[in-house]
Short mmCIF file of C-alpha atoms and ligand atoms in Angstrom, two decimals:
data_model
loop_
_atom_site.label_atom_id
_atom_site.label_comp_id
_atom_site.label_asym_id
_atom_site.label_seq_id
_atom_site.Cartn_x
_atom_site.Cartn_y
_atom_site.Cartn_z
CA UNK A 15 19.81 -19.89 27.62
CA UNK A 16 16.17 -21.44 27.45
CA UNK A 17 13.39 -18.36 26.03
CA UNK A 18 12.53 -17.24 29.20
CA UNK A 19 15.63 -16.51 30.80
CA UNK A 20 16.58 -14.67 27.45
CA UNK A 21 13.39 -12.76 28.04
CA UNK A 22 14.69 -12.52 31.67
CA UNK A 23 18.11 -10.93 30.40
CA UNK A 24 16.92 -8.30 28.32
CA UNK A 25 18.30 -4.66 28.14
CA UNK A 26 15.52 -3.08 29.01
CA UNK A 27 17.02 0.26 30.26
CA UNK A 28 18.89 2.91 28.89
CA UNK A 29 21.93 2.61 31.17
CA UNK A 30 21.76 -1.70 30.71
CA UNK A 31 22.17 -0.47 27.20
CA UNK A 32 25.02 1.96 27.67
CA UNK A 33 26.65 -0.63 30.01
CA UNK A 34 26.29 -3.22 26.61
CA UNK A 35 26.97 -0.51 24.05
CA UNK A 36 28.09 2.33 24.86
CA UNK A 37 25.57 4.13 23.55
CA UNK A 38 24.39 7.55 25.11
CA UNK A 39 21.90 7.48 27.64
CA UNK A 40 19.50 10.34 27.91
CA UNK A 41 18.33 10.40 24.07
CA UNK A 42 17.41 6.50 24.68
CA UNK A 43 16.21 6.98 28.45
CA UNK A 44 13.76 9.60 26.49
CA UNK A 45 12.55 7.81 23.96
CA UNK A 46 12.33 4.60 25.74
CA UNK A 47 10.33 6.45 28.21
CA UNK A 48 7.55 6.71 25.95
CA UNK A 49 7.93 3.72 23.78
CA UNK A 50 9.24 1.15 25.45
CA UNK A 51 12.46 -0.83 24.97
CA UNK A 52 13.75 -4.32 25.00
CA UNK A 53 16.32 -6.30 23.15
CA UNK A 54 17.16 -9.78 24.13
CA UNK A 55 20.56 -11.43 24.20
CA UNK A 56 19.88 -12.97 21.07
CA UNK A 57 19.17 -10.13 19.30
CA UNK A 58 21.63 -7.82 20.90
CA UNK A 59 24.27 -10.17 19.14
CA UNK A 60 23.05 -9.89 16.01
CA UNK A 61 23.39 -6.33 16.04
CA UNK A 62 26.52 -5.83 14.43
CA UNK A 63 27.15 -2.08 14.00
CA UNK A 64 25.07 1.53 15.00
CA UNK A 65 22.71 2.19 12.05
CA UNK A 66 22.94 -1.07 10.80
CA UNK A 67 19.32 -3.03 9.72
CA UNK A 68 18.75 -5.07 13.12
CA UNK A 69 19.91 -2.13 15.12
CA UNK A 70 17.65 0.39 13.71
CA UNK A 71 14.68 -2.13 14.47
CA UNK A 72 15.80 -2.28 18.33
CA UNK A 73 17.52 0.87 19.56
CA UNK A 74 15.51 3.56 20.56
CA UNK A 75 16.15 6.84 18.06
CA UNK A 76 15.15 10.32 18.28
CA UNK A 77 13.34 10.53 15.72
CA UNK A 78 10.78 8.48 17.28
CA UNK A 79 9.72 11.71 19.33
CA UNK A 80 9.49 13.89 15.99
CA UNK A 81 6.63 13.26 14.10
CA UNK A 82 3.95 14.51 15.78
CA UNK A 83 1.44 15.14 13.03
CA UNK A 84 1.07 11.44 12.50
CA UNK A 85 -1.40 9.48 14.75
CA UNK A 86 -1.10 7.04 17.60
CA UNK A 87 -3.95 4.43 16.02
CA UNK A 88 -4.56 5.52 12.02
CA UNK A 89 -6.38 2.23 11.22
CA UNK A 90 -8.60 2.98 13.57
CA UNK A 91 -8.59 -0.38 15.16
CA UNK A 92 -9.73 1.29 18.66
CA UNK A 93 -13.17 2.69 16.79
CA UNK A 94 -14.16 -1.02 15.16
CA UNK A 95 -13.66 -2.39 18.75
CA UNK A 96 -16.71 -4.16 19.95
CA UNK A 97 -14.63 -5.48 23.56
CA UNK A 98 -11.48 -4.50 24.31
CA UNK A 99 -8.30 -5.68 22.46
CA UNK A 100 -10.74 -6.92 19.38
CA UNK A 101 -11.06 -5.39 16.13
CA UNK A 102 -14.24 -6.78 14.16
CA UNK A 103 -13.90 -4.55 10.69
CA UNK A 104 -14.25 -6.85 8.20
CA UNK A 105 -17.60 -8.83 8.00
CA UNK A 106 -15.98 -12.82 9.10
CA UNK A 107 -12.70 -11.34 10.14
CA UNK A 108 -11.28 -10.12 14.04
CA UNK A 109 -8.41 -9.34 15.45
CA UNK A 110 -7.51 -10.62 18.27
CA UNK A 111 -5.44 -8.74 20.86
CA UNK A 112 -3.91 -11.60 23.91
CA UNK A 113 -0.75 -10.26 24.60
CA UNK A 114 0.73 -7.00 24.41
CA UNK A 115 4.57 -8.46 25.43
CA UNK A 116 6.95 -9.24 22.87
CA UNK A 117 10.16 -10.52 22.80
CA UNK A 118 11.96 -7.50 20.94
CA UNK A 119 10.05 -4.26 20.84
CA UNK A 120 10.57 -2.96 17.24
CA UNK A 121 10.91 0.29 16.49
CA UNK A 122 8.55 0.14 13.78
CA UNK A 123 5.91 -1.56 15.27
CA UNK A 124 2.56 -0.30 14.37
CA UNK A 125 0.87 -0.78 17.40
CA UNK A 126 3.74 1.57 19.53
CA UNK A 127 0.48 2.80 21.30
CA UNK A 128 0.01 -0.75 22.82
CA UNK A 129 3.43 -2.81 23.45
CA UNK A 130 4.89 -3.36 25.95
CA UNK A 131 2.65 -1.02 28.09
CA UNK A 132 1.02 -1.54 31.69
CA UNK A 133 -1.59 0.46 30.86
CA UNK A 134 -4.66 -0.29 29.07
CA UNK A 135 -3.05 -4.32 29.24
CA UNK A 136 -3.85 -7.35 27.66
CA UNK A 137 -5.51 -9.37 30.85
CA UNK A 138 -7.27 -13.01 31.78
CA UNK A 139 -10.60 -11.18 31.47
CA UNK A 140 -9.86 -9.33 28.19
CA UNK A 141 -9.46 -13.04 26.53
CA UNK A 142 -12.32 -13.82 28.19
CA UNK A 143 -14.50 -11.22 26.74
CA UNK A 144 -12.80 -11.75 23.76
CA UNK A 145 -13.36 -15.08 22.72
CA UNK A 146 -17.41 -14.77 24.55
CA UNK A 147 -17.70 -12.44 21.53
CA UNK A 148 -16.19 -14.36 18.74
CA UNK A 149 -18.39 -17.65 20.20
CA UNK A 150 -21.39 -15.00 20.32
CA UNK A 151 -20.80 -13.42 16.32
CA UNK A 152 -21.87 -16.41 14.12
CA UNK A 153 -20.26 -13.72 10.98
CA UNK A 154 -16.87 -14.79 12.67
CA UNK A 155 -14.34 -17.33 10.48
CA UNK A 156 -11.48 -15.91 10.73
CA UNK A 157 -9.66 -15.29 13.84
CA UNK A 158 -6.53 -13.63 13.99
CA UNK A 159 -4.98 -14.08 17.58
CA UNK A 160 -2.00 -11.36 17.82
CA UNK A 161 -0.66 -8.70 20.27
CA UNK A 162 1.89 -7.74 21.53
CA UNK A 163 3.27 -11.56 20.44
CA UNK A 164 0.76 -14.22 21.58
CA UNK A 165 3.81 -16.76 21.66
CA UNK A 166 4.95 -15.03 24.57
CA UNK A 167 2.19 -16.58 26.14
CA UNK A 168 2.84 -19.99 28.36
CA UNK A 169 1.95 -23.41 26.37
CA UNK A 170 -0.94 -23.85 28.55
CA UNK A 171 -2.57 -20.53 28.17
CA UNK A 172 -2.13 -21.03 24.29
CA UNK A 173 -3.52 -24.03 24.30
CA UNK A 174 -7.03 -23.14 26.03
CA UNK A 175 -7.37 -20.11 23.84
CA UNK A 176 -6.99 -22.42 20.80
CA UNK A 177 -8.93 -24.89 22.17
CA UNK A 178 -11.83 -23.05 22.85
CA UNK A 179 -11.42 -20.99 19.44
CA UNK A 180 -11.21 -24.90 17.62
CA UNK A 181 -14.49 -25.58 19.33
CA UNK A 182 -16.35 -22.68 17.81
CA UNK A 183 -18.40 -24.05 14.52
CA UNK A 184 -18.34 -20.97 12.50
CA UNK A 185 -14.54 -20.26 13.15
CA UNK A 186 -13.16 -21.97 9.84
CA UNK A 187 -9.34 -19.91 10.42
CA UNK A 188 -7.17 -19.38 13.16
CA UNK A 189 -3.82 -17.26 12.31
CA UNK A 190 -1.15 -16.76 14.90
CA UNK A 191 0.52 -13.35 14.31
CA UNK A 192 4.34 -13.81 15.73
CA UNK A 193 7.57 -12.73 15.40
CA UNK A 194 9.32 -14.89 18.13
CA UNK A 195 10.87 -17.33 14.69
CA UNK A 196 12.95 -14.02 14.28
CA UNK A 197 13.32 -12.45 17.30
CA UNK A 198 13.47 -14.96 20.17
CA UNK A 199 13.53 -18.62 18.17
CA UNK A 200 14.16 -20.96 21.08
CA UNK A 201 10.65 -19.72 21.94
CA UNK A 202 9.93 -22.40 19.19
CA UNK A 203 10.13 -25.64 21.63
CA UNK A 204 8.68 -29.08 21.01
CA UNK A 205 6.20 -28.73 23.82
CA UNK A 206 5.09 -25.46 22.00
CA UNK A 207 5.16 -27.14 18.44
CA UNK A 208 3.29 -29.97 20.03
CA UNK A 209 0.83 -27.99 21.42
CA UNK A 210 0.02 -26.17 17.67
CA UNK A 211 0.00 -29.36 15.95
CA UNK A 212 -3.43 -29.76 17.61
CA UNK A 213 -4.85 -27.44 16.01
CA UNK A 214 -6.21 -28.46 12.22
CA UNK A 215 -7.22 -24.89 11.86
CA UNK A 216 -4.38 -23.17 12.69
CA UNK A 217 -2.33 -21.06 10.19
CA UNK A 218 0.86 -19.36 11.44
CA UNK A 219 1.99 -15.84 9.73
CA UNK A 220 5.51 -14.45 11.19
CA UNK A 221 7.37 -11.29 10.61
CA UNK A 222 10.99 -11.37 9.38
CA UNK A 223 12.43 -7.72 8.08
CA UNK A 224 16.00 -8.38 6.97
CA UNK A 225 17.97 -11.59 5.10
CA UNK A 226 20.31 -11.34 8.26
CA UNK A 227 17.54 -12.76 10.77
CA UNK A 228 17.74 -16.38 9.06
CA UNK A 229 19.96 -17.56 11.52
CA UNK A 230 20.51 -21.75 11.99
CA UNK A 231 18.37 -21.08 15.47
CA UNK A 232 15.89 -19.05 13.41
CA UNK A 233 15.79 -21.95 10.42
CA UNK A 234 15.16 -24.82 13.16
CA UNK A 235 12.62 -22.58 14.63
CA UNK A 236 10.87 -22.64 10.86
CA UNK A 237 11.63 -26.48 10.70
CA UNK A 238 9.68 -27.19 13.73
CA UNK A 239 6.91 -24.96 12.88
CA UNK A 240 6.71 -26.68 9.27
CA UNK A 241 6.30 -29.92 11.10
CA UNK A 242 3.36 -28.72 13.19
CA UNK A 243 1.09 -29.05 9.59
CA UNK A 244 0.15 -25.10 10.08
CA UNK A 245 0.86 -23.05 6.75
CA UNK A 246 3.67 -20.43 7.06
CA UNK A 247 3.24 -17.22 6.21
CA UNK A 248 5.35 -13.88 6.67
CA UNK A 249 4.44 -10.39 6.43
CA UNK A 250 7.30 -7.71 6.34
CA UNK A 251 7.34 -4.01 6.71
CA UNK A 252 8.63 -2.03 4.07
CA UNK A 253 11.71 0.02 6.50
CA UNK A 254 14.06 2.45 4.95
CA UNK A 255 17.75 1.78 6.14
CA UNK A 256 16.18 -1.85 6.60
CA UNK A 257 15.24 -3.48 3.54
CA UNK A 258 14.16 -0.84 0.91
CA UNK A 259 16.77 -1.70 -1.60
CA UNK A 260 15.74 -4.32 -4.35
CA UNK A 261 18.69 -6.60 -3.83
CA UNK A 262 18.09 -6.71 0.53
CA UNK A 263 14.13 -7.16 -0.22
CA UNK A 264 15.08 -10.20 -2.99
CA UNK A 265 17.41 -11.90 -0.70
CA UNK A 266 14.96 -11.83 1.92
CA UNK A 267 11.61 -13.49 -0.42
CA UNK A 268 14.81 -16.36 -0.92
CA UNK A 269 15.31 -17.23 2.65
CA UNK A 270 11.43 -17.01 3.44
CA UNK A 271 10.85 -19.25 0.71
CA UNK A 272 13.77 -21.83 1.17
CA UNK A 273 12.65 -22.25 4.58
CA UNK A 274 9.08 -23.00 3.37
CA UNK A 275 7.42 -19.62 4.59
CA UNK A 276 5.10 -18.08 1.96
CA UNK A 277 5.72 -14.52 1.50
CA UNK A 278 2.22 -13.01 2.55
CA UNK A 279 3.07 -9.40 2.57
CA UNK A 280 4.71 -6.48 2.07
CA UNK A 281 3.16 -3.66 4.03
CA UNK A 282 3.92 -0.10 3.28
CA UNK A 283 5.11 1.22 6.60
CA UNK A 284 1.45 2.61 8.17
CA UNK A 285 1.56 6.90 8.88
CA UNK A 286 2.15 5.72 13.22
CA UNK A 287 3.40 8.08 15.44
CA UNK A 288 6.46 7.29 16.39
CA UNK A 289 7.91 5.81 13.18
CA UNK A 290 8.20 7.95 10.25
CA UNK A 291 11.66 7.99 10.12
CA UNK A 292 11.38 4.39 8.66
CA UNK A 293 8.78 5.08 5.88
CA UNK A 294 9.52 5.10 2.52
CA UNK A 295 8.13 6.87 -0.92
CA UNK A 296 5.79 4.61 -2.42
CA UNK A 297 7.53 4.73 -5.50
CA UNK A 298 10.84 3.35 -3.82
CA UNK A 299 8.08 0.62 -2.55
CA UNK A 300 6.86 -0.43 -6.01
CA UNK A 301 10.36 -0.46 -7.44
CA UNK A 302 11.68 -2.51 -4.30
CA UNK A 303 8.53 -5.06 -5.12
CA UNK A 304 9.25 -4.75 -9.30
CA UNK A 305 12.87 -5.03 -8.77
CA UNK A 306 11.50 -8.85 -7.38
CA UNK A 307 8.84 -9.94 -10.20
CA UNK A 308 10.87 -11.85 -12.79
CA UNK A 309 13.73 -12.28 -10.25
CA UNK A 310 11.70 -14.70 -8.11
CA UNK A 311 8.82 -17.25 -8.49
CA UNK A 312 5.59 -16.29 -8.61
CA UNK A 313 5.31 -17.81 -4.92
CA UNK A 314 8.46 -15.66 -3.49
CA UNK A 315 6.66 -12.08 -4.83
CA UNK A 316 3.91 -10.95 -1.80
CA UNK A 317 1.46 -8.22 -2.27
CA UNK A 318 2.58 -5.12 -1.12
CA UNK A 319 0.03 -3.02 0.58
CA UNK A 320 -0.95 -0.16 2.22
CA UNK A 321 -3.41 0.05 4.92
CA UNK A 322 -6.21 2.70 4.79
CA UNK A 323 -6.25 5.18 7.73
CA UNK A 324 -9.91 5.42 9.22
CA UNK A 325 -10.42 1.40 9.21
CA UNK A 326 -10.93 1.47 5.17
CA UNK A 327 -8.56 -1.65 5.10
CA UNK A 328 -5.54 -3.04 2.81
CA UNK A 329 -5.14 -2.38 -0.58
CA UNK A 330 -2.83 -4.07 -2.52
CA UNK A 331 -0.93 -1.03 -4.73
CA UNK A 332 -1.18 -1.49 -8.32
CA UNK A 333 -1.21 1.55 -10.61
CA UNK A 334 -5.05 1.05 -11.05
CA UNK A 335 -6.00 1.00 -6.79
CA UNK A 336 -4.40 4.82 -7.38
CA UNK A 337 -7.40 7.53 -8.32
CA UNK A 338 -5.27 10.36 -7.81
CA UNK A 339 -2.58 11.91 -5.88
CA UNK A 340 -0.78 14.98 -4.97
CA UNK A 341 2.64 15.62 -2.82
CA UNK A 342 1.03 14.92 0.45
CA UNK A 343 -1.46 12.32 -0.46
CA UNK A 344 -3.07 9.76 -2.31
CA UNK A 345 -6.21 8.92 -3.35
CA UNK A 346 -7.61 5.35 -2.74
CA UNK A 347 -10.44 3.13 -3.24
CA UNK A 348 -10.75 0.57 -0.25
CA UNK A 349 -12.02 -2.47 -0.59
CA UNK A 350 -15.24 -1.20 0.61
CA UNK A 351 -15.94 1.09 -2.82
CA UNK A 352 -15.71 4.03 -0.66
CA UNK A 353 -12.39 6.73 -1.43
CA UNK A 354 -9.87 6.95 1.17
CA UNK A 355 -6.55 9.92 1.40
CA UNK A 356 -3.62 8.08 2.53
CA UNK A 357 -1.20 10.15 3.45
CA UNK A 358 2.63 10.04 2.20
S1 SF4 B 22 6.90 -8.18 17.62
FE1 SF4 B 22 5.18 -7.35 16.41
S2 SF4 B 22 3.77 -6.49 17.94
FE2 SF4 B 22 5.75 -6.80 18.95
S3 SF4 B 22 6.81 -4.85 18.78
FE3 SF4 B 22 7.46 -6.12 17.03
S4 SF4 B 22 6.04 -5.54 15.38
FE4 SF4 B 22 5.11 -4.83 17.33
#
């Protein structure tokens, strides 16, 4: 099957899934209700077992409808929003919202709030006012062009949206956010590698959770990326059940790294409604990332990082970035100077 009629044959329901599965229906028709679901055939057989690491990133859980006292947008990314689907927080940097479709719609995902949902869409007219902005905001030189996946989008539409951000003087940066090298890699075609190869300023940073996504359709997805000149990057989410053993998080900086992707990140899982069954203690998060220092090259070791609720940005935790803390909190300066609580 070609991506799209992968995309096509997605379990999208709760009784496609019991039909696949077996699993029961009304906990997932619930949750999927409010967050939505969809695994691709691709991903649905790499799922081996309930419970295990790709499966809890795919199937809807209970849990998702328990946590309540978290919030639906802690960065704040709604409040530094100058048009909709852009964030503009940090002076040259914006994020840029053109898709809010994905091929696999993660469990984790930090912007639940947005994915996969009708309402309050990505559209033609939101790019539009988009990139009139970034042309408009001379501060601008780094754009980062996310969703939802923007590789979801057709070659053509991702090639005028890169075009016209190429064309803007003061943009110096371009990253594509994606997850399609893990989730849906015959998205990766020539046409679309052709397309990004374009681009001079084009950086690519992808999202791989687990050392069981590296399959040989995911590494040729990687190749042809490598090819297109754009430096690889990958930013991974911190997940208990997932990865938040020393040994599953070392295995996975090896694969990233022998494929020629540059661990970026590791980002403490952010306080989202909808997923705190999947964060850890931020001690099991510095001993997951010290279990790897001395292990691995310097290159193979990312930053891990939390990100400030109330738009006070990342922070890469080191025992000095911590002023104080307490059971339910901790005490952090952002990059900004100013002290932020982030909760636990
Ligand atoms: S691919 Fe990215 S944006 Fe889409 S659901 Fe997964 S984490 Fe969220």
């Amino acid at each position: 099957m070609n991506w799209k009629e992968m995309l096509d044959k997605s379990v999208v329901s709760a009784k496609e899934l019991a039909d696949v599965l077996g699993e029961k229906t009304d906990e997932i028709a619930r949750v999927a209700g409010v967050y939505p679901m969809r695994i691709n055939p691709y991903w649905l057989k790499l799922m081996k077992k309930p419970g295990d690491p790709l499966w809890r990133q795919a199937v809807p859980c209970a849990d998702e409808l328990s946590d309540s006292p978290l919030l639906e947008d802690p960065l704040c990314e709604e409040k530094d929003s100058p048009v909709f689907g852009l964030t503009h927080r940090y002076p040259d940097r914006v994020i840029f919202l053109v898709s809010n479709r994905c091929a696999l719609y993660c469990r984790h995902c930090m912007r639940k709030r947005k994915v996969g949902k009708h309402q309050g869409a990505v559209t033609d007219a939101t790019i539009e006012a988009g990139l009139a902005y970034i042309e408009q905001t001379p501060a601008v030189r780094d754009v980062i062009v996310t969703g939802g996946d923007p590789l979801l989008l057709e070659d053509a539409k991702i090639d005028a949206i890169l075009k016209r951000l190429s064309a803007i003087p003061h943009v110096e940066m371009i990253r594509i956010h994606t997850r399609v090298p893990s989730t849906l890699p015959m998205r990766i075609t020539e046409g679309l590698c052709a397309v990004l190869s374009q681009y001079e300023k084009l950086w690519i940073n992808t999202h791989f959770n687990h050392p069981a996504e590296f399959t040989p359709e995911a590494e040729k997805a990687l190749r042809l990326l490598n090819r297109t000149g754009a430096p690889l990057g990958c930013q991974t989410v911190l997940l208990k059940g997932v990865n938040d053993a020393p040994e599953t998080m070392a295995g996975l900086m090896r694969k990233l790294t022998k494929n020629r992707v540059r661990p970026y990140y590791i980002h403490h899982g952010d306080a989202v409604k909808g997923t705190g069954h999947f964060r850890t203690s931020i001690e099991t998060g510095l001993a997951v990332v010290n279990g790897l220092r001395g292990h691995l090259s310097g290159l193979a070791v990312p930053a891990y990082v939390i990100d400030l609720p109330g738009g006070g940005g990342k922070v890469p935790l080191l025992p000095e970035s911590i002023l104080a803390r307490d059971d339910k909190s901790l005490t952090v300066k952002g990059y900004d100077g100013k002290t932020y609580t982030y909760p636990l």
